PDB file of C-alpha atoms in Angstrom:
ATOM      1  CA  UNK M 228      58.095  23.082  -1.031  1.00 90.00           C
ATOM      2  CA  UNK M 229      56.610  23.818   2.382  1.00 93.00           C
ATOM      3  CA  UNK M 230      53.211  25.483   2.513  1.00 95.00           C
ATOM      4  CA  UNK M 231      53.091  28.170   5.218  1.00 97.00           C
ATOM      5  CA  UNK M 232      49.857  29.877   6.230  1.00 97.00           C
ATOM      6  CA  UNK M 233      49.674  33.016   8.357  1.00 97.00           C
ATOM      7  CA  UNK M 234      46.062  32.891   9.493  1.00 94.00           C
ATOM      8  CA  UNK M 235      43.844  35.934   9.980  1.00 93.00           C
ATOM      9  CA  UNK M 236      41.262  35.366  12.724  1.00 93.00           C
ATOM     10  CA  UNK M 237      37.971  37.208  12.856  1.00 87.00           C
ATOM     11  CA  UNK M 238      37.878  40.155  15.257  1.00 76.00           C
ATOM     12  CA  UNK M 239      41.141  41.949  15.910  1.00 78.00           C
ATOM     13  CA  UNK M 240      44.490  40.566  14.743  1.00 81.00           C
ATOM     14  CA  UNK M 241      47.736  42.418  15.313  1.00 86.00           C
ATOM     15  CA  UNK M 242      48.909  43.822  11.969  1.00 90.00           C
ATOM     16  CA  UNK M 243      52.607  43.891  12.888  1.00 90.00           C
ATOM     17  CA  UNK M 244      52.710  40.187  13.725  1.00 92.00           C
ATOM     18  CA  UNK M 245      51.069  39.338  10.381  1.00 93.00           C
ATOM     19  CA  UNK M 246      53.254  41.562   8.208  1.00 93.00           C
ATOM     20  CA  UNK M 247      56.398  40.956  10.267  1.00 94.00           C
ATOM     21  CA  UNK M 248      56.103  37.189   9.992  1.00 95.00           C
ATOM     22  CA  UNK M 249      55.408  37.462   6.259  1.00 96.00           C
ATOM     23  CA  UNK M 250      58.356  39.774   5.573  1.00 96.00           C
ATOM     24  CA  UNK M 251      60.919  37.707   7.486  1.00 96.00           C
ATOM     25  CA  UNK M 252      59.896  34.423   5.848  1.00 97.00           C
ATOM     26  CA  UNK M 253      59.761  36.064   2.407  1.00 96.00           C
ATOM     27  CA  UNK M 254      63.236  37.545   2.901  1.00 96.00           C
ATOM     28  CA  UNK M 255      64.588  34.187   4.070  1.00 96.00           C
ATOM     29  CA  UNK M 256      63.129  32.531   0.975  1.00 95.00           C
ATOM     30  CA  UNK M 257      64.629  35.240  -1.243  1.00 95.00           C
ATOM     31  CA  UNK M 258      68.065  34.785   0.325  1.00 94.00           C
ATOM     32  CA  UNK M 259      67.777  31.014  -0.124  1.00 95.00           C
ATOM     33  CA  UNK M 260      66.895  31.448  -3.808  1.00 94.00           C
ATOM     34  CA  UNK M 261      69.793  33.852  -4.251  1.00 93.00           C
ATOM     35  CA  UNK M 262      72.176  31.070  -3.222  1.00 93.00           C
ATOM     36  CA  UNK M 263      70.992  29.015  -6.181  1.00 94.00           C
ATOM     37  CA  UNK M 264      68.591  26.803  -4.227  1.00 94.00           C
ATOM     38  CA  UNK M 265      65.031  25.891  -5.119  1.00 92.00           C
ATOM     39  CA  UNK M 266      62.300  27.797  -3.200  1.00 90.00           C
ATOM     40  CA  UNK M 267      61.892  26.401   0.281  1.00 92.00           C
ATOM     41  CA  UNK M 268      58.399  27.618   1.114  1.00 94.00           C
ATOM     42  CA  UNK M 269      55.302  29.351  -0.177  1.00 95.00           C
ATOM     43  CA  UNK M 270      53.826  31.800   2.314  1.00 96.00           C
ATOM     44  CA  UNK M 271      50.177  32.820   2.222  1.00 95.00           C
ATOM     45  CA  UNK M 272      47.957  34.963   4.419  1.00 95.00           C
ATOM     46  CA  UNK M 273      44.572  33.252   4.737  1.00 94.00           C
ATOM     47  CA  UNK M 274      41.316  33.304   6.661  1.00 92.00           C
ATOM     48  CA  UNK M 275      37.575  32.783   6.514  1.00 90.00           C
ATOM     49  CA  UNK M 276      36.880  36.368   5.422  1.00 86.00           C
ATOM     50  CA  UNK M 277      37.854  38.454   2.401  1.00 86.00           C
ATOM     51  CA  UNK M 278      38.885  41.570   4.340  1.00 87.00           C
ATOM     52  CA  UNK M 279      39.812  42.510   7.878  1.00 85.00           C
ATOM     53  CA  UNK M 280      40.060  46.206   8.766  1.00 86.00           C
ATOM     54  CA  UNK M 281      42.436  47.102  11.580  1.00 83.00           C
ATOM     55  CA  UNK M 282      43.395  50.095  13.691  1.00 79.00           C
ATOM     56  CA  UNK M 283      40.308  52.172  13.085  1.00 80.00           C
ATOM     57  CA  UNK M 284      40.219  51.321   9.394  1.00 81.00           C
ATOM     58  CA  UNK M 285      43.634  52.793   8.601  1.00 89.00           C
ATOM     59  CA  UNK M 286      44.864  49.338   7.546  1.00 88.00           C
ATOM     60  CA  UNK M 287      43.225  46.293   6.049  1.00 88.00           C
ATOM     61  CA  UNK M 288      44.247  42.722   5.254  1.00 90.00           C
ATOM     62  CA  UNK M 289      42.828  40.794   2.309  1.00 92.00           C
ATOM     63  CA  UNK M 290      43.412  37.123   3.063  1.00 92.00           C
ATOM     64  CA  UNK M 291      42.894  34.320   0.582  1.00 92.00           C
ATOM     65  CA  UNK M 292      40.187  31.753   1.297  1.00 93.00           C
ATOM     66  CA  UNK M 293      41.658  29.269   3.729  1.00 93.00           C
ATOM     67  CA  UNK M 294      39.501  26.454   2.327  1.00 89.00           C
ATOM     68  CA  UNK M 295      41.162  26.822  -1.081  1.00 89.00           C
ATOM     69  CA  UNK M 296      44.648  26.089   0.255  1.00 89.00           C
ATOM     70  CA  UNK M 297      46.530  22.846  -0.349  1.00 80.00           C
ATOM     71  CA  UNK M 298      47.920  20.813   2.548  1.00 86.00           C
ATOM     72  CA  UNK M 299      49.537  23.075   5.141  1.00 94.00           C
ATOM     73  CA  UNK M 300      52.958  22.397   6.671  1.00 95.00           C
ATOM     74  CA  UNK M 301      53.223  25.365   9.041  1.00 97.00           C
ATOM     75  CA  UNK M 302      50.495  27.558  10.542  1.00 97.00           C
ATOM     76  CA  UNK M 303      51.373  30.898  12.125  1.00 97.00           C
ATOM     77  CA  UNK M 304      48.811  32.421  14.481  1.00 96.00           C
ATOM     78  CA  UNK M 305      49.238  36.195  14.972  1.00 95.00           C
ATOM     79  CA  UNK M 306      48.663  38.120  18.171  1.00 94.00           C
ATOM     80  CA  UNK M 307      44.987  38.735  18.888  1.00 92.00           C
ATOM     81  CA  UNK M 308      42.756  41.209  20.711  1.00 88.00           C
ATOM     82  CA  UNK M 309      42.694  41.239  24.512  1.00 89.00           C
ATOM     83  CA  UNK M 310      39.007  40.312  24.325  1.00 91.00           C
ATOM     84  CA  UNK M 311      40.105  36.702  24.465  1.00 93.00           C
ATOM     85  CA  UNK M 312      36.742  35.106  25.150  1.00 93.00           C
ATOM     86  CA  UNK M 313      35.143  36.897  22.179  1.00 93.00           C
ATOM     87  CA  UNK M 314      38.056  36.060  19.886  1.00 93.00           C
ATOM     88  CA  UNK M 315      37.689  32.373  20.745  1.00 95.00           C
ATOM     89  CA  UNK M 316      33.892  32.510  20.451  1.00 94.00           C
ATOM     90  CA  UNK M 317      33.950  34.099  16.982  1.00 93.00           C
ATOM     91  CA  UNK M 318      36.637  31.802  15.582  1.00 94.00           C
ATOM     92  CA  UNK M 319      35.242  28.346  16.310  1.00 95.00           C
ATOM     93  CA  UNK M 320      35.548  27.267  12.653  1.00 95.00           C
ATOM     94  CA  UNK M 321      39.161  28.474  12.440  1.00 95.00           C
ATOM     95  CA  UNK M 322      40.026  26.759  15.731  1.00 96.00           C
ATOM     96  CA  UNK M 323      38.677  23.474  14.386  1.00 95.00           C
ATOM     97  CA  UNK M 324      40.643  23.971  11.136  1.00 96.00           C
ATOM     98  CA  UNK M 325      43.881  24.481  13.080  1.00 96.00           C
ATOM     99  CA  UNK M 326      43.224  21.347  15.135  1.00 95.00           C
ATOM    100  CA  UNK M 327      42.597  19.224  12.045  1.00 95.00           C
ATOM    101  CA  UNK M 328      45.688  20.568  10.263  1.00 95.00           C
ATOM    102  CA  UNK M 329      47.885  19.593  13.226  1.00 95.00           C
ATOM    103  CA  UNK M 330      46.405  16.079  13.188  1.00 94.00           C
ATOM    104  CA  UNK M 331      47.444  15.722   9.544  1.00 93.00           C
ATOM    105  CA  UNK M 332      51.033  16.774  10.242  1.00 93.00           C
ATOM    106  CA  UNK M 333      51.164  20.581  10.221  1.00 94.00           C
ATOM    107  CA  UNK M 334      53.293  22.411  12.754  1.00 95.00           C
ATOM    108  CA  UNK M 335      51.883  25.465  14.536  1.00 97.00           C
ATOM    109  CA  UNK M 336      53.505  28.654  15.813  1.00 96.00           C
ATOM    110  CA  UNK M 337      51.569  31.200  17.875  1.00 96.00           C
ATOM    111  CA  UNK M 338      52.667  34.793  18.350  1.00 95.00           C
ATOM    112  CA  UNK M 339      52.122  36.544  21.706  1.00 93.00           C
ATOM    113  CA  UNK M 340      48.409  36.377  22.659  1.00 94.00           C
ATOM    114  CA  UNK M 341      47.746  34.162  19.645  1.00 95.00           C
ATOM    115  CA  UNK M 342      48.405  31.464  22.261  1.00 95.00           C
ATOM    116  CA  UNK M 343      44.792  31.926  23.412  1.00 96.00           C
ATOM    117  CA  UNK M 344      43.511  30.859  20.000  1.00 96.00           C
ATOM    118  CA  UNK M 345      45.965  27.966  19.926  1.00 96.00           C
ATOM    119  CA  UNK M 346      45.029  26.888  23.459  1.00 96.00           C
ATOM    120  CA  UNK M 347      41.344  26.820  22.499  1.00 97.00           C
ATOM    121  CA  UNK M 348      42.126  23.961  20.087  1.00 97.00           C
ATOM    122  CA  UNK M 349      43.085  21.734  23.021  1.00 96.00           C
ATOM    123  CA  UNK M 350      46.433  21.010  21.379  1.00 96.00           C
ATOM    124  CA  UNK M 351      48.379  22.700  24.179  1.00 94.00           C
ATOM    125  CA  UNK M 352      46.888  20.599  26.986  1.00 93.00           C
ATOM    126  CA  UNK M 353      49.742  18.955  28.876  1.00 88.00           C
ATOM    127  CA  UNK M 354      52.322  20.960  26.925  1.00 90.00           C
ATOM    128  CA  UNK M 355      54.387  24.029  27.728  1.00 89.00           C
ATOM    129  CA  UNK M 356      53.805  27.418  26.131  1.00 92.00           C
ATOM    130  CA  UNK M 357      54.483  31.113  26.521  1.00 92.00           C
ATOM    131  CA  UNK M 358      52.482  34.269  25.924  1.00 93.00           C
ATOM    132  CA  UNK M 359      52.736  37.932  26.864  1.00 91.00           C
ATOM    133  CA  UNK M 360      53.473  38.267  30.591  1.00 87.00           C
ATOM    134  CA  UNK M 361      50.645  40.791  30.864  1.00 88.00           C
ATOM    135  CA  UNK M 362      48.130  38.157  29.725  1.00 91.00           C
ATOM    136  CA  UNK M 363      49.404  35.372  31.987  1.00 90.00           C
ATOM    137  CA  UNK M 364      46.723  35.597  34.692  1.00 89.00           C
ATOM    138  CA  UNK M 365      43.857  35.452  32.195  1.00 92.00           C
ATOM    139  CA  UNK M 366      45.537  32.619  30.302  1.00 94.00           C
ATOM    140  CA  UNK M 367      45.909  30.550  33.476  1.00 91.00           C
ATOM    141  CA  UNK M 368      42.273  31.199  34.371  1.00 91.00           C
ATOM    142  CA  UNK M 369      40.979  30.087  30.971  1.00 94.00           C
ATOM    143  CA  UNK M 370      43.437  27.209  30.424  1.00 95.00           C
ATOM    144  CA  UNK M 371      44.531  25.740  33.792  1.00 91.00           C
ATOM    145  CA  UNK M 372      45.756  22.482  32.200  1.00 90.00           C
ATOM    146  CA  UNK M 373      48.486  24.171  30.182  1.00 93.00           C
ATOM    147  CA  UNK M 374      51.976  24.663  31.614  1.00 90.00           C
ATOM    148  CA  UNK M 375      52.625  28.374  31.078  1.00 91.00           C
ATOM    149  CA  UNK M 376      56.218  29.678  31.089  1.00 88.00           C
ATOM    150  CA  UNK M 377      56.058  33.463  30.794  1.00 84.00           C
ATOM    151  CA  UNK M 378      59.791  33.668  31.507  1.00 80.00           C
ATOM    152  CA  UNK M 379      60.541  31.955  28.194  1.00 83.00           C
ATOM    153  CA  UNK M 380      60.830  33.969  25.007  1.00 85.00           C
ATOM    154  CA  UNK M 381      60.156  30.938  22.797  1.00 87.00           C
ATOM    155  CA  UNK M 382      58.917  27.411  23.530  1.00 88.00           C
ATOM    156  CA  UNK M 383      58.883  24.301  21.346  1.00 87.00           C
ATOM    157  CA  UNK M 384      56.904  21.179  22.190  1.00 86.00           C
ATOM    158  CA  UNK M 385      55.946  18.425  19.724  1.00 86.00           C
ATOM    159  CA  UNK M 386      55.729  20.633  16.649  1.00 90.00           C
ATOM    160  CA  UNK M 387      54.034  23.507  18.469  1.00 94.00           C
ATOM    161  CA  UNK M 388      55.920  26.773  18.968  1.00 93.00           C
ATOM    162  CA  UNK M 389      54.896  29.763  21.071  1.00 94.00           C
ATOM    163  CA  UNK M 390      56.540  33.009  22.063  1.00 91.00           C
ATOM    164  CA  UNK M 391      56.258  35.739  24.672  1.00 87.00           C
ATOM    165  CA  UNK M 392      54.956  39.220  24.062  1.00 82.00           C
ATOM    166  CA  UNK M 393      54.852  41.916  21.424  1.00 78.00           C
ATOM    167  CA  UNK M 394      57.885  42.131  19.114  1.00 86.00           C
ATOM    168  CA  UNK M 395      59.634  39.153  20.681  1.00 85.00           C
ATOM    169  CA  UNK M 396      57.886  37.223  17.884  1.00 90.00           C
ATOM    170  CA  UNK M 397      60.885  38.236  15.764  1.00 91.00           C
ATOM    171  CA  UNK M 398      62.946  35.703  17.708  1.00 90.00           C
ATOM    172  CA  UNK M 399      60.314  33.044  17.074  1.00 92.00           C
ATOM    173  CA  UNK M 400      60.560  33.784  13.357  1.00 94.00           C
ATOM    174  CA  UNK M 401      64.343  33.345  13.454  1.00 91.00           C
ATOM    175  CA  UNK M 402      63.868  29.955  15.109  1.00 90.00           C
ATOM    176  CA  UNK M 403      61.475  28.924  12.328  1.00 93.00           C
ATOM    177  CA  UNK M 404      63.850  30.213   9.657  1.00 93.00           C
ATOM    178  CA  UNK M 405      66.671  28.146  11.134  1.00 89.00           C
ATOM    179  CA  UNK M 406      64.445  25.064  11.290  1.00 89.00           C
ATOM    180  CA  UNK M 407      62.993  25.336   7.787  1.00 92.00           C
ATOM    181  CA  UNK M 408      66.085  26.779   6.045  1.00 93.00           C
ATOM    182  CA  UNK M 409      69.364  26.633   7.965  1.00 89.00           C
ATOM    183  CA  UNK M 410      71.474  28.472  10.545  1.00 84.00           C
ATOM    184  CA  UNK M 411      73.187  30.687   7.962  1.00 87.00           C
ATOM    185  CA  UNK M 412      69.834  31.958   6.663  1.00 92.00           C
ATOM    186  CA  UNK M 413      68.686  32.707  10.214  1.00 90.00           C
ATOM    187  CA  UNK M 414      71.890  34.671  10.858  1.00 87.00           C
ATOM    188  CA  UNK M 415      71.353  36.592   7.616  1.00 92.00           C
ATOM    189  CA  UNK M 416      67.803  37.524   8.676  1.00 92.00           C
ATOM    190  CA  UNK M 417      68.976  38.528  12.149  1.00 90.00           C
ATOM    191  CA  UNK M 418      71.448  40.943  10.551  1.00 90.00           C
ATOM    192  CA  UNK M 419      69.059  42.339   7.940  1.00 91.00           C
ATOM    193  CA  UNK M 420      66.208  42.873  10.424  1.00 92.00           C
ATOM    194  CA  UNK M 421      68.620  43.652  13.305  1.00 88.00           C
ATOM    195  CA  UNK M 422      67.186  41.052  15.679  1.00 87.00           C
ATOM    196  CA  UNK M 423      69.237  39.953  18.678  1.00 80.00           C
ATOM    197  CA  UNK M 424      69.521  36.169  18.340  1.00 72.00           C
ATOM    198  CA  UNK M 425      70.778  35.731  21.901  1.00 66.00           C
ATOM    199  CA  UNK M 426      67.542  36.750  23.603  1.00 65.00           C
ATOM    200  CA  UNK M 427      65.971  33.782  25.401  1.00 62.00           C
ATOM    201  CA  UNK M 428      63.783  35.344  28.095  1.00 62.00           C
ATOM    202  CA  UNK M 429      61.130  38.036  28.428  1.00 62.00           C
ATOM    203  CA  UNK M 430      61.728  38.261  32.196  1.00 60.00           C
ATOM    204  CA  UNK M 431      63.604  41.609  32.027  1.00 58.00           C
ATOM    205  CA  UNK M 432      60.491  43.161  30.486  1.00 57.00           C
ATOM    206  CA  UNK M 433      58.088  41.762  33.084  1.00 63.00           C
ATOM    207  CA  UNK M 434      56.215  44.344  35.170  1.00 57.00           C
ATOM    208  CA  UNK M 435      54.966  42.702  38.356  1.00 68.00           C
ATOM    209  CA  UNK M 436      51.304  43.437  38.891  1.00 65.00           C
ATOM    210  CA  UNK M 437      50.151  42.388  42.322  1.00 68.00           C
ATOM    211  CA  UNK M 438      47.061  40.179  42.246  1.00 72.00           C
ATOM    212  CA  UNK M 439      44.506  42.223  44.204  1.00 78.00           C
ATOM    213  CA  UNK M 440      41.161  41.168  42.747  1.00 75.00           C
ATOM    214  CA  UNK M 441      40.966  37.825  44.566  1.00 84.00           C
ATOM    215  CA  UNK M 442      38.320  38.907  47.089  1.00 84.00           C
ATOM    216  CA  UNK M 443      40.203  37.618  50.158  1.00 89.00           C
ATOM    217  CA  UNK M 444      40.215  40.632  52.479  1.00 90.00           C
ATOM    218  CA  UNK M 445      42.605  39.074  54.968  1.00 92.00           C
ATOM    219  CA  UNK M 446      45.221  38.329  52.286  1.00 92.00           C
ATOM    220  CA  UNK M 447      44.679  41.845  50.954  1.00 90.00           C
ATOM    221  CA  UNK M 448      45.698  43.140  54.384  1.00 92.00           C
ATOM    222  CA  UNK M 449      48.792  40.928  54.306  1.00 93.00           C
ATOM    223  CA  UNK M 450      49.745  42.241  50.850  1.00 91.00           C
ATOM    224  CA  UNK M 451      49.343  45.823  52.023  1.00 90.00           C
ATOM    225  CA  UNK M 452      51.534  45.102  55.061  1.00 92.00           C
ATOM    226  CA  UNK M 453      54.283  43.573  52.911  1.00 91.00           C
ATOM    227  CA  UNK M 454      54.226  46.483  50.460  1.00 88.00           C
ATOM    228  CA  UNK M 455      54.364  49.054  53.269  1.00 88.00           C
ATOM    229  CA  UNK M 456      57.317  47.394  55.027  1.00 90.00           C
ATOM    230  CA  UNK M 457      59.746  46.561  52.253  1.00 87.00           C
ATOM    231  CA  UNK M 458      62.836  47.604  54.179  1.00 87.00           C
ATOM    232  CA  UNK M 459      61.828  45.667  57.319  1.00 87.00           C
ATOM    233  CA  UNK M 460      62.517  42.042  58.134  1.00 88.00           C
ATOM    234  CA  UNK M 461      59.058  40.491  57.980  1.00 92.00           C
ATOM    235  CA  UNK M 462      58.182  37.410  60.024  1.00 93.00           C
ATOM    236  CA  UNK M 463      55.305  35.624  58.353  1.00 94.00           C
ATOM    237  CA  UNK M 464      54.696  33.690  61.564  1.00 93.00           C
ATOM    238  CA  UNK M 465      54.063  36.993  63.342  1.00 94.00           C
ATOM    239  CA  UNK M 466      52.026  38.370  60.428  1.00 94.00           C
ATOM    240  CA  UNK M 467      49.790  35.293  60.447  1.00 93.00           C
ATOM    241  CA  UNK M 468      49.383  35.646  64.213  1.00 93.00           C
ATOM    242  CA  UNK M 469      48.376  39.310  63.826  1.00 91.00           C
ATOM    243  CA  UNK M 470      45.760  38.241  61.300  1.00 93.00           C
ATOM    244  CA  UNK M 471      44.524  35.576  63.772  1.00 94.00           C
ATOM    245  CA  UNK M 472      45.131  32.541  61.535  1.00 93.00           C
ATOM    246  CA  UNK M 473      47.655  29.722  61.572  1.00 95.00           C
ATOM    247  CA  UNK M 474      50.767  29.970  59.429  1.00 94.00           C
ATOM    248  CA  UNK M 475      49.689  26.925  57.421  1.00 94.00           C
ATOM    249  CA  UNK M 476      46.261  28.436  56.672  1.00 94.00           C
ATOM    250  CA  UNK M 477      47.893  31.786  55.891  1.00 94.00           C
ATOM    251  CA  UNK M 478      50.260  30.219  53.343  1.00 94.00           C
ATOM    252  CA  UNK M 479      47.480  28.204  51.693  1.00 93.00           C
ATOM    253  CA  UNK M 480      45.154  31.201  51.356  1.00 93.00           C
ATOM    254  CA  UNK M 481      47.992  33.442  50.153  1.00 92.00           C
ATOM    255  CA  UNK M 482      48.974  31.041  47.375  1.00 90.00           C
ATOM    256  CA  UNK M 483      45.356  30.538  46.325  1.00 88.00           C
ATOM    257  CA  UNK M 484      44.761  34.305  46.180  1.00 87.00           C
ATOM    258  CA  UNK M 485      47.975  35.527  44.550  1.00 86.00           C
ATOM    259  CA  UNK M 486      49.584  32.531  42.859  1.00 83.00           C
ATOM    260  CA  UNK M 487      52.742  33.105  44.948  1.00 86.00           C
ATOM    261  CA  UNK M 488      53.938  32.018  48.368  1.00 93.00           C
ATOM    262  CA  UNK M 489      54.291  34.917  50.852  1.00 93.00           C
ATOM    263  CA  UNK M 490      58.078  34.805  50.414  1.00 94.00           C
ATOM    264  CA  UNK M 491      57.826  34.810  46.602  1.00 92.00           C
ATOM    265  CA  UNK M 492      55.352  37.687  46.720  1.00 91.00           C
ATOM    266  CA  UNK M 493      57.633  39.713  48.991  1.00 92.00           C
ATOM    267  CA  UNK M 494      60.613  39.053  46.710  1.00 93.00           C
ATOM    268  CA  UNK M 495      58.667  40.086  43.606  1.00 89.00           C
ATOM    269  CA  UNK M 496      57.463  43.316  45.217  1.00 90.00           C
ATOM    270  CA  UNK M 497      60.987  44.134  46.412  1.00 92.00           C
ATOM    271  CA  UNK M 498      62.478  43.452  42.974  1.00 92.00           C
ATOM    272  CA  UNK M 499      59.779  45.523  41.227  1.00 87.00           C
ATOM    273  CA  UNK M 500      60.529  48.500  43.485  1.00 89.00           C
ATOM    274  CA  UNK M 501      64.269  47.960  42.926  1.00 91.00           C
ATOM    275  CA  UNK M 502      63.738  47.882  39.152  1.00 87.00           C
ATOM    276  CA  UNK M 503      61.807  51.149  39.207  1.00 84.00           C
ATOM    277  CA  UNK M 504      64.525  52.809  41.286  1.00 88.00           C
ATOM    278  CA  UNK M 505      67.329  51.492  39.071  1.00 88.00           C
ATOM    279  CA  UNK M 506      65.520  52.824  35.999  1.00 81.00           C
ATOM    280  CA  UNK M 507      65.669  56.325  37.465  1.00 81.00           C
ATOM    281  CA  UNK M 508      69.437  55.929  37.831  1.00 78.00           C
ATOM    282  CA  UNK M 509      69.900  58.250  40.798  1.00 82.00           C
ATOM    283  CA  UNK M 510      70.872  55.656  43.397  1.00 88.00           C
ATOM    284  CA  UNK M 511      73.644  53.099  43.548  1.00 91.00           C
ATOM    285  CA  UNK M 512      72.819  49.426  43.553  1.00 92.00           C
ATOM    286  CA  UNK M 513      73.929  49.279  47.204  1.00 92.00           C
ATOM    287  CA  UNK M 514      71.448  52.033  48.120  1.00 92.00           C
ATOM    288  CA  UNK M 515      68.650  50.343  46.202  1.00 93.00           C
ATOM    289  CA  UNK M 516      69.448  47.025  47.878  1.00 92.00           C
ATOM    290  CA  UNK M 517      69.156  48.623  51.317  1.00 91.00           C
ATOM    291  CA  UNK M 518      65.941  50.440  50.384  1.00 91.00           C
ATOM    292  CA  UNK M 519      64.202  47.148  49.727  1.00 92.00           C
ATOM    293  CA  UNK M 520      65.499  45.441  52.849  1.00 91.00           C
ATOM    294  CA  UNK M 521      68.527  43.452  51.704  1.00 92.00           C
ATOM    295  CA  UNK M 522      71.775  43.590  53.639  1.00 90.00           C
ATOM    296  CA  UNK M 523      73.489  40.768  51.753  1.00 90.00           C
ATOM    297  CA  UNK M 524      74.424  41.884  48.247  1.00 90.00           C
ATOM    298  CA  UNK M 525      74.899  38.275  47.061  1.00 93.00           C
ATOM    299  CA  UNK M 526      71.353  37.357  48.135  1.00 93.00           C
ATOM    300  CA  UNK M 527      69.953  40.485  46.468  1.00 94.00           C
ATOM    301  CA  UNK M 528      71.747  39.764  43.187  1.00 93.00           C
ATOM    302  CA  UNK M 529      70.560  36.150  43.190  1.00 94.00           C
ATOM    303  CA  UNK M 530      66.905  37.026  43.813  1.00 93.00           C
ATOM    304  CA  UNK M 531      67.009  39.887  41.300  1.00 92.00           C
ATOM    305  CA  UNK M 532      68.490  37.699  38.575  1.00 91.00           C
ATOM    306  CA  UNK M 533      66.135  34.804  39.325  1.00 88.00           C
ATOM    307  CA  UNK M 534      63.131  37.076  38.739  1.00 87.00           C
ATOM    308  CA  UNK M 535      64.384  39.322  35.923  1.00 85.00           C
ATOM    309  CA  UNK M 536      66.932  37.102  34.202  1.00 84.00           C
ATOM    310  CA  UNK M 537      69.672  39.746  34.462  1.00 87.00           C
ATOM    311  CA  UNK M 538      71.863  41.195  37.216  1.00 92.00           C
ATOM    312  CA  UNK M 539      70.996  44.516  38.917  1.00 92.00           C
ATOM    313  CA  UNK M 540      74.048  46.101  37.252  1.00 92.00           C
ATOM    314  CA  UNK M 541      73.023  44.938  33.779  1.00 89.00           C
ATOM    315  CA  UNK M 542      69.441  46.016  34.366  1.00 85.00           C
ATOM    316  CA  UNK M 543      70.520  49.500  35.407  1.00 86.00           C
ATOM    317  CA  UNK M 544      72.861  49.828  32.421  1.00 84.00           C
ATOM    318  CA  UNK M 545      70.075  48.798  30.039  1.00 76.00           C
ATOM    319  CA  UNK M 546      67.108  50.756  31.376  1.00 71.00           C
ATOM    320  CA  UNK M 547      68.211  53.818  33.350  1.00 73.00           C
TER     321      UNK M 547
END
């Protein structure tokens, strides 16, 4: 029987990701037993404290002592507070425990921003992972050696699983249910908890937030120019000339400051404006396309889908 531990880190842990993970795995185990099988796993909630109060004290978790547990087969790390540096600082012992468990054969799954705690173990270095799109910039700053894929809803790499943001962890749990039980049990859980099994990306939920705190005044001027001229055809050669730098230097500084090439940045800004307009539902897709400077509907659809993962028509139908 597999030993599964949902860990409770010191400082803030997201209650929903703890209870949600527990309930789905418990229900999967119950379904499995109901088919006449032996129990597949034992799920415990554990940590290095006896109580953790959450959400202003309205809720509390009472984990078992993690040092009293037998060998662990699967560790689930819940979402954590946005004070990432403090969370890592106050959980050094837990981070070391996770690292040692992986070395002895345990698999690890992190939920949303739990990826920060997982990354602090060093186990993600050279591997791919995902986390909430809203935490991507801070994650890249703290862990530059990890290949972050915020477009992916779930990643799997050498016994380490991660997922995107918020309640997308439900899809991660279905993946684990399928792995540790079978496909039929995962389908059962998807129906009982009403989780869409076909979701593979968090891109449709991404809200582009322009990187403006880089301190490069010249690139800040370029960003402002792009954002003020969305419907115009922008020549980056001319823009670089206006800013009195070479195109090559302009591109290098732009990428360093924003993490995007000038063309990528322009596309992301255009798509974000298009998304906001489509959500309001008052304009046709053709009108929105023209508003953000596209005259070729095929090109607009391709760029929109590349960034969001869905077509403009599907996006409008889903969110207006």
